[in-house]
PDB file of C-alpha atoms in Angstrom:
ATOM      1  CA  UNK A   5     -88.227 247.513 115.152  1.00  0.00           C
ATOM      2  CA  UNK A   6     -91.345 245.644 116.804  1.00  0.00           C
ATOM      3  CA  UNK A   7     -93.810 248.274 116.244  1.00  0.00           C
ATOM      4  CA  UNK A   8     -92.328 247.527 112.788  1.00  0.00           C
ATOM      5  CA  UNK A   9     -91.979 243.598 112.563  1.00  0.00           C
ATOM      6  CA  UNK A  10     -96.124 244.003 113.941  1.00  0.00           C
ATOM      7  CA  UNK A  11     -97.106 246.017 111.197  1.00  0.00           C
ATOM      8  CA  UNK A  12     -95.496 243.303 109.456  1.00  0.00           C
ATOM      9  CA  UNK A  13     -97.254 240.743 109.966  1.00  0.00           C
ATOM     10  CA  UNK A  14    -100.020 242.197 110.434  1.00  0.00           C
ATOM     11  CA  UNK A  15    -100.209 242.889 106.823  1.00  0.00           C
ATOM     12  CA  UNK A  16     -99.311 240.034 105.864  1.00  0.00           C
ATOM     13  CA  UNK A  17    -101.820 238.391 107.760  1.00  0.00           C
ATOM     14  CA  UNK A  18    -104.008 241.028 106.509  1.00  0.00           C
ATOM     15  CA  UNK A  19    -103.031 239.842 102.687  1.00  0.00           C
ATOM     16  CA  UNK A  20    -103.778 236.425 103.712  1.00  0.00           C
ATOM     17  CA  UNK A  21    -107.488 236.296 105.110  1.00  0.00           C
ATOM     18  CA  UNK A  22    -108.543 238.991 101.995  1.00  0.00           C
ATOM     19  CA  UNK A  23    -107.180 236.250  99.196  1.00  0.00           C
ATOM     20  CA  UNK A  24    -108.899 233.520 101.763  1.00  0.00           C
ATOM     21  CA  UNK A  25    -111.937 235.794 101.466  1.00  0.00           C
ATOM     22  CA  UNK A  26    -111.652 236.216  97.458  1.00  0.00           C
ATOM     23  CA  UNK A  27    -111.233 232.041  97.648  1.00  0.00           C
ATOM     24  CA  UNK A  28    -113.821 231.475  99.373  1.00  0.00           C
ATOM     25  CA  UNK A  29    -116.577 233.451  97.631  1.00  0.00           C
ATOM     26  CA  UNK A  30    -114.614 232.257  94.178  1.00  0.00           C
ATOM     27  CA  UNK A  31    -115.620 227.948  95.233  1.00  0.00           C
ATOM     28  CA  UNK A  32    -119.259 230.248  96.492  1.00  0.00           C
ATOM     29  CA  UNK A  33    -119.777 232.243  93.122  1.00  0.00           C
ATOM     30  CA  UNK A  34    -118.103 229.095  91.258  1.00  0.00           C
ATOM     31  CA  UNK A  35    -120.458 225.774  92.472  1.00  0.00           C
ATOM     32  CA  UNK A  36    -123.489 228.911  91.713  1.00  0.00           C
ATOM     33  CA  UNK A  37    -122.643 229.262  87.611  1.00  0.00           C
ATOM     34  CA  UNK A  38    -121.855 224.823  87.537  1.00  0.00           C
ATOM     35  CA  UNK A  39    -124.952 224.312  89.253  1.00  0.00           C
ATOM     36  CA  UNK A  40    -127.052 226.963  86.664  1.00  0.00           C
ATOM     37  CA  UNK A  41    -124.917 225.367  83.599  1.00  0.00           C
ATOM     38  CA  UNK A  42    -126.647 222.266  84.916  1.00  0.00           C
ATOM     39  CA  UNK A  43    -129.842 223.498  85.334  1.00  0.00           C
ATOM     40  CA  UNK A  44    -129.759 225.543  82.910  1.00  0.00           C
ATOM     41  CA  UNK A  45    -131.638 227.876  84.968  1.00  0.00           C
ATOM     42  CA  UNK A  46    -131.308 230.659  82.443  1.00  0.00           C
ATOM     43  CA  UNK A  47    -131.813 233.245  85.400  1.00  0.00           C
ATOM     44  CA  UNK A  48    -129.567 231.727  87.265  1.00  0.00           C
ATOM     45  CA  UNK A  49    -127.164 231.903  84.298  1.00  0.00           C
ATOM     46  CA  UNK A  50    -127.057 235.289  84.067  1.00  0.00           C
ATOM     47  CA  UNK A  51    -126.760 236.662  87.261  1.00  0.00           C
ATOM     48  CA  UNK A  52    -123.190 234.690  87.573  1.00  0.00           C
ATOM     49  CA  UNK A  53    -121.920 235.881  83.311  1.00  0.00           C
ATOM     50  CA  UNK A  54    -119.916 238.262  83.497  1.00  0.00           C
ATOM     51  CA  UNK A  55    -121.886 242.345  82.183  1.00  0.00           C
ATOM     52  CA  UNK A  56    -120.024 242.505  79.651  1.00  0.00           C
ATOM     53  CA  UNK A  57    -120.860 238.960  77.362  1.00  0.00           C
ATOM     54  CA  UNK A  58    -124.340 240.991  76.719  1.00  0.00           C
ATOM     55  CA  UNK A  59    -122.752 243.538  75.416  1.00  0.00           C
ATOM     56  CA  UNK A  60    -122.177 241.249  72.077  1.00  0.00           C
ATOM     57  CA  UNK A  61    -124.757 238.680  72.711  1.00  0.00           C
ATOM     58  CA  UNK A  62    -128.394 239.825  74.127  1.00  0.00           C
ATOM     59  CA  UNK A  63    -129.431 237.961  76.334  1.00  0.00           C
ATOM     60  CA  UNK A  64    -132.775 236.817  74.634  1.00  0.00           C
ATOM     61  CA  UNK A  65    -130.607 236.388  72.027  1.00  0.00           C
ATOM     62  CA  UNK A  66    -128.053 233.549  73.975  1.00  0.00           C
ATOM     63  CA  UNK A  67    -131.258 232.229  75.759  1.00  0.00           C
ATOM     64  CA  UNK A  68    -132.800 231.450  72.013  1.00  0.00           C
ATOM     65  CA  UNK A  69    -128.698 230.407  71.006  1.00  0.00           C
ATOM     66  CA  UNK A  70    -129.524 228.028  73.545  1.00  0.00           C
ATOM     67  CA  UNK A  71    -132.364 226.885  73.211  1.00  0.00           C
ATOM     68  CA  UNK A  72    -131.500 225.320  69.485  1.00  0.00           C
ATOM     69  CA  UNK A  73    -128.308 224.095  71.070  1.00  0.00           C
ATOM     70  CA  UNK A  74    -130.051 221.659  73.642  1.00  0.00           C
ATOM     71  CA  UNK A  75    -132.783 220.568  71.816  1.00  0.00           C
ATOM     72  CA  UNK A  76    -133.320 220.393  67.969  1.00  0.00           C
ATOM     73  CA  UNK A  77    -133.822 218.713  64.464  1.00  0.00           C
ATOM     74  CA  UNK A  78    -131.193 216.814  64.739  1.00  0.00           C
ATOM     75  CA  UNK A  79    -129.980 215.723  68.594  1.00  0.00           C
ATOM     76  CA  UNK A  80    -131.068 216.769  72.261  1.00  0.00           C
ATOM     77  CA  UNK A  81    -128.382 217.592  75.249  1.00  0.00           C
ATOM     78  CA  UNK A  82    -128.705 216.762  78.182  1.00  0.00           C
ATOM     79  CA  UNK A  83    -125.934 218.724  81.099  1.00  0.00           C
ATOM     80  CA  UNK A  84    -125.268 215.549  83.794  1.00  0.00           C
ATOM     81  CA  UNK A  85    -124.945 217.254  87.247  1.00  0.00           C
ATOM     82  CA  UNK A  86    -121.748 215.252  88.602  1.00  0.00           C
ATOM     83  CA  UNK A  87    -118.465 216.573  90.948  1.00  0.00           C
ATOM     84  CA  UNK A  88    -117.354 219.316  89.342  1.00  0.00           C
ATOM     85  CA  UNK A  89    -114.441 218.809  90.765  1.00  0.00           C
ATOM     86  CA  UNK A  90    -113.064 222.313  90.222  1.00  0.00           C
ATOM     87  CA  UNK A  91    -108.874 223.463  90.361  1.00  0.00           C
ATOM     88  CA  UNK A  92    -108.950 227.107  91.373  1.00  0.00           C
ATOM     89  CA  UNK A  93    -105.560 228.542  89.622  1.00  0.00           C
ATOM     90  CA  UNK A  94    -103.865 231.269  91.608  1.00  0.00           C
ATOM     91  CA  UNK A  95    -105.730 235.276  91.548  1.00  0.00           C
ATOM     92  CA  UNK A  96    -104.374 237.573  90.004  1.00  0.00           C
ATOM     93  CA  UNK A  97    -104.533 241.110  89.380  1.00  0.00           C
ATOM     94  CA  UNK A  98    -104.691 242.191  87.088  1.00  0.00           C
ATOM     95  CA  UNK A  99    -105.264 246.104  85.254  1.00  0.00           C
ATOM     96  CA  UNK A 100    -107.579 246.645  88.807  1.00  0.00           C
ATOM     97  CA  UNK A 101    -109.086 243.683  88.856  1.00  0.00           C
ATOM     98  CA  UNK A 102    -109.590 239.460  89.623  1.00  0.00           C
ATOM     99  CA  UNK A 103    -109.069 236.901  87.934  1.00  0.00           C
ATOM    100  CA  UNK A 104    -108.718 232.837  88.838  1.00  0.00           C
ATOM    101  CA  UNK A 105    -108.799 230.268  85.563  1.00  0.00           C
ATOM    102  CA  UNK A 106    -111.331 227.282  87.312  1.00  0.00           C
ATOM    103  CA  UNK A 107    -111.023 223.676  85.638  1.00  0.00           C
ATOM    104  CA  UNK A 108    -114.570 221.621  85.765  1.00  0.00           C
ATOM    105  CA  UNK A 109    -115.879 218.473  85.055  1.00  0.00           C
ATOM    106  CA  UNK A 110    -118.144 219.178  82.243  1.00  0.00           C
ATOM    107  CA  UNK A 111    -120.141 216.037  81.206  1.00  0.00           C
ATOM    108  CA  UNK A 112    -123.232 215.320  78.479  1.00  0.00           C
ATOM    109  CA  UNK A 113    -124.778 212.954  77.463  1.00  0.00           C
ATOM    110  CA  UNK A 114    -125.909 214.121  73.582  1.00  0.00           C
ATOM    111  CA  UNK A 115    -129.396 211.558  71.499  1.00  0.00           C
ATOM    112  CA  UNK A 116    -129.254 211.462  68.372  1.00  0.00           C
ATOM    113  CA  UNK A 117    -133.134 211.653  66.577  1.00  0.00           C
ATOM    114  CA  UNK A 118    -132.326 209.231  63.941  1.00  0.00           C
ATOM    115  CA  UNK A 119    -129.686 206.117  64.343  1.00  0.00           C
ATOM    116  CA  UNK A 120    -126.404 206.669  64.169  1.00  0.00           C
ATOM    117  CA  UNK A 121    -124.752 204.620  61.894  1.00  0.00           C
ATOM    118  CA  UNK A 122    -121.276 205.823  62.876  1.00  0.00           C
ATOM    119  CA  UNK A 123    -120.827 206.295  66.361  1.00  0.00           C
ATOM    120  CA  UNK A 124    -116.722 205.080  65.630  1.00  0.00           C
ATOM    121  CA  UNK A 125    -116.194 208.121  64.291  1.00  0.00           C
ATOM    122  CA  UNK A 126    -118.266 210.426  65.530  1.00  0.00           C
ATOM    123  CA  UNK A 127    -117.389 209.691  69.370  1.00  0.00           C
ATOM    124  CA  UNK A 128    -113.464 210.653  67.554  1.00  0.00           C
ATOM    125  CA  UNK A 129    -114.820 214.213  65.878  1.00  0.00           C
ATOM    126  CA  UNK A 130    -116.069 214.442  70.687  1.00  0.00           C
ATOM    127  CA  UNK A 131    -112.979 213.285  71.776  1.00  0.00           C
ATOM    128  CA  UNK A 132    -111.166 215.831  68.939  1.00  0.00           C
ATOM    129  CA  UNK A 133    -113.139 218.540  68.775  1.00  0.00           C
ATOM    130  CA  UNK A 134    -114.508 218.971  72.441  1.00  0.00           C
ATOM    131  CA  UNK A 135    -111.343 217.823  73.917  1.00  0.00           C
ATOM    132  CA  UNK A 136    -113.613 215.201  75.573  1.00  0.00           C
ATOM    133  CA  UNK A 137    -111.858 213.091  77.547  1.00  0.00           C
ATOM    134  CA  UNK A 138    -114.299 209.249  77.982  1.00  0.00           C
ATOM    135  CA  UNK A 139    -117.022 209.511  75.075  1.00  0.00           C
ATOM    136  CA  UNK A 140    -119.293 206.296  74.275  1.00  0.00           C
ATOM    137  CA  UNK A 141    -122.434 205.973  72.982  1.00  0.00           C
ATOM    138  CA  UNK A 142    -125.382 204.156  74.087  1.00  0.00           C
ATOM    139  CA  UNK A 143    -127.393 202.555  70.613  1.00  0.00           C
ATOM    140  CA  UNK A 144    -130.167 201.519  72.790  1.00  0.00           C
ATOM    141  CA  UNK A 145    -130.183 204.758  73.945  1.00  0.00           C
ATOM    142  CA  UNK A 146    -128.826 206.317  70.690  1.00  0.00           C
ATOM    143  CA  UNK A 147    -126.996 208.080  72.925  1.00  0.00           C
ATOM    144  CA  UNK A 148    -123.522 209.791  73.715  1.00  0.00           C
ATOM    145  CA  UNK A 149    -121.989 210.307  77.038  1.00  0.00           C
ATOM    146  CA  UNK A 150    -119.125 212.739  76.815  1.00  0.00           C
ATOM    147  CA  UNK A 151    -116.933 213.630  79.358  1.00  0.00           C
ATOM    148  CA  UNK A 152    -114.442 216.287  79.775  1.00  0.00           C
ATOM    149  CA  UNK A 153    -112.377 218.363  81.418  1.00  0.00           C
ATOM    150  CA  UNK A 154    -113.734 222.672  80.935  1.00  0.00           C
ATOM    151  CA  UNK A 155    -113.093 225.759  82.425  1.00  0.00           C
ATOM    152  CA  UNK A 156    -114.723 228.981  83.248  1.00  0.00           C
ATOM    153  CA  UNK A 157    -112.441 231.864  83.903  1.00  0.00           C
ATOM    154  CA  UNK A 158    -113.927 234.006  87.161  1.00  0.00           C
ATOM    155  CA  UNK A 159    -113.125 237.993  86.903  1.00  0.00           C
ATOM    156  CA  UNK A 160    -113.847 240.800  89.598  1.00  0.00           C
ATOM    157  CA  UNK A 161    -113.749 244.283  88.955  1.00  0.00           C
ATOM    158  CA  UNK A 162    -115.477 247.451  89.300  1.00  0.00           C
ATOM    159  CA  UNK A 163    -118.412 246.601  86.422  1.00  0.00           C
ATOM    160  CA  UNK A 164    -119.117 243.030  88.731  1.00  0.00           C
ATOM    161  CA  UNK A 165    -119.344 245.556  92.989  1.00  0.00           C
ATOM    162  CA  UNK A 166    -115.805 242.828  93.312  1.00  0.00           C
ATOM    163  CA  UNK A 167    -118.460 239.754  93.225  1.00  0.00           C
ATOM    164  CA  UNK A 168    -117.051 236.464  90.870  1.00  0.00           C
ATOM    165  CA  UNK A 169    -119.069 236.687  87.737  1.00  0.00           C
ATOM    166  CA  UNK A 170    -118.204 233.796  85.377  1.00  0.00           C
ATOM    167  CA  UNK A 171    -117.184 233.417  81.350  1.00  0.00           C
ATOM    168  CA  UNK A 172    -116.484 230.017  79.500  1.00  0.00           C
ATOM    169  CA  UNK A 173    -112.957 229.857  77.688  1.00  0.00           C
ATOM    170  CA  UNK A 174    -113.492 229.484  74.812  1.00  0.00           C
ATOM    171  CA  UNK A 175    -110.633 227.370  72.632  1.00  0.00           C
ATOM    172  CA  UNK A 176    -110.011 230.233  70.417  1.00  0.00           C
ATOM    173  CA  UNK A 177    -110.197 232.601  73.361  1.00  0.00           C
ATOM    174  CA  UNK A 178    -112.020 234.576  71.502  1.00  0.00           C
ATOM    175  CA  UNK A 179    -115.064 235.461  73.249  1.00  0.00           C
ATOM    176  CA  UNK A 180    -112.619 236.439  76.390  1.00  0.00           C
ATOM    177  CA  UNK A 181    -110.441 238.360  73.699  1.00  0.00           C
ATOM    178  CA  UNK A 182    -113.536 240.157  72.955  1.00  0.00           C
ATOM    179  CA  UNK A 183    -114.093 241.590  75.849  1.00  0.00           C
ATOM    180  CA  UNK A 184    -109.855 242.490  77.668  1.00  0.00           C
ATOM    181  CA  UNK A 185    -107.173 244.198  76.128  1.00  0.00           C
ATOM    182  CA  UNK A 186    -104.068 241.962  75.243  1.00  0.00           C
ATOM    183  CA  UNK A 187    -102.311 242.196  77.826  1.00  0.00           C
ATOM    184  CA  UNK A 188    -105.312 241.051  80.627  1.00  0.00           C
ATOM    185  CA  UNK A 189    -105.139 237.399  78.431  1.00  0.00           C
ATOM    186  CA  UNK A 190    -101.796 237.477  78.297  1.00  0.00           C
ATOM    187  CA  UNK A 191    -101.262 237.611  81.669  1.00  0.00           C
ATOM    188  CA  UNK A 192    -103.024 234.656  82.279  1.00  0.00           C
ATOM    189  CA  UNK A 193    -101.889 232.744  79.210  1.00  0.00           C
ATOM    190  CA  UNK A 194    -104.945 232.322  77.337  1.00  0.00           C
TER     191      UNK A 194
END
């Protein structure tokens, strides 16, 4: 009887230790991914991105898209480094893959090149389209500061050699749904 109890206790301890290790590495990798994005370090962004994304959008094309999104004829966007205030969901194992949803603070400064005539309606657009929690406009610099909570989807599987890699959760989960099947989407409640 003692042997069974010791075995069960050992098994529970091992399970907790493995989950704790996964959470430790997840926290480290999430911070690395966040900092890569804020610094617009493309190599680091690509290193922390779930690799199947590049089957859909090749790295060079993604780099071009990021560049055009961050700087164009109408505006420029800078990501502002803040305390990410991570909130980690439960690590779920589905079909041999591990997933975790991670909420974090996301702040951007969007500077328009032409004077803004209707900053109030733009503020409303940012709040509704981006689920922004707070939007402020600085008329002197023609810049909006947009504050929101964003979600990273962490994945660790055979493809990543059990290392955590990330996808940004988009509003309709289109990218995630292109990579993972409906069973996984439902299990994660996406």
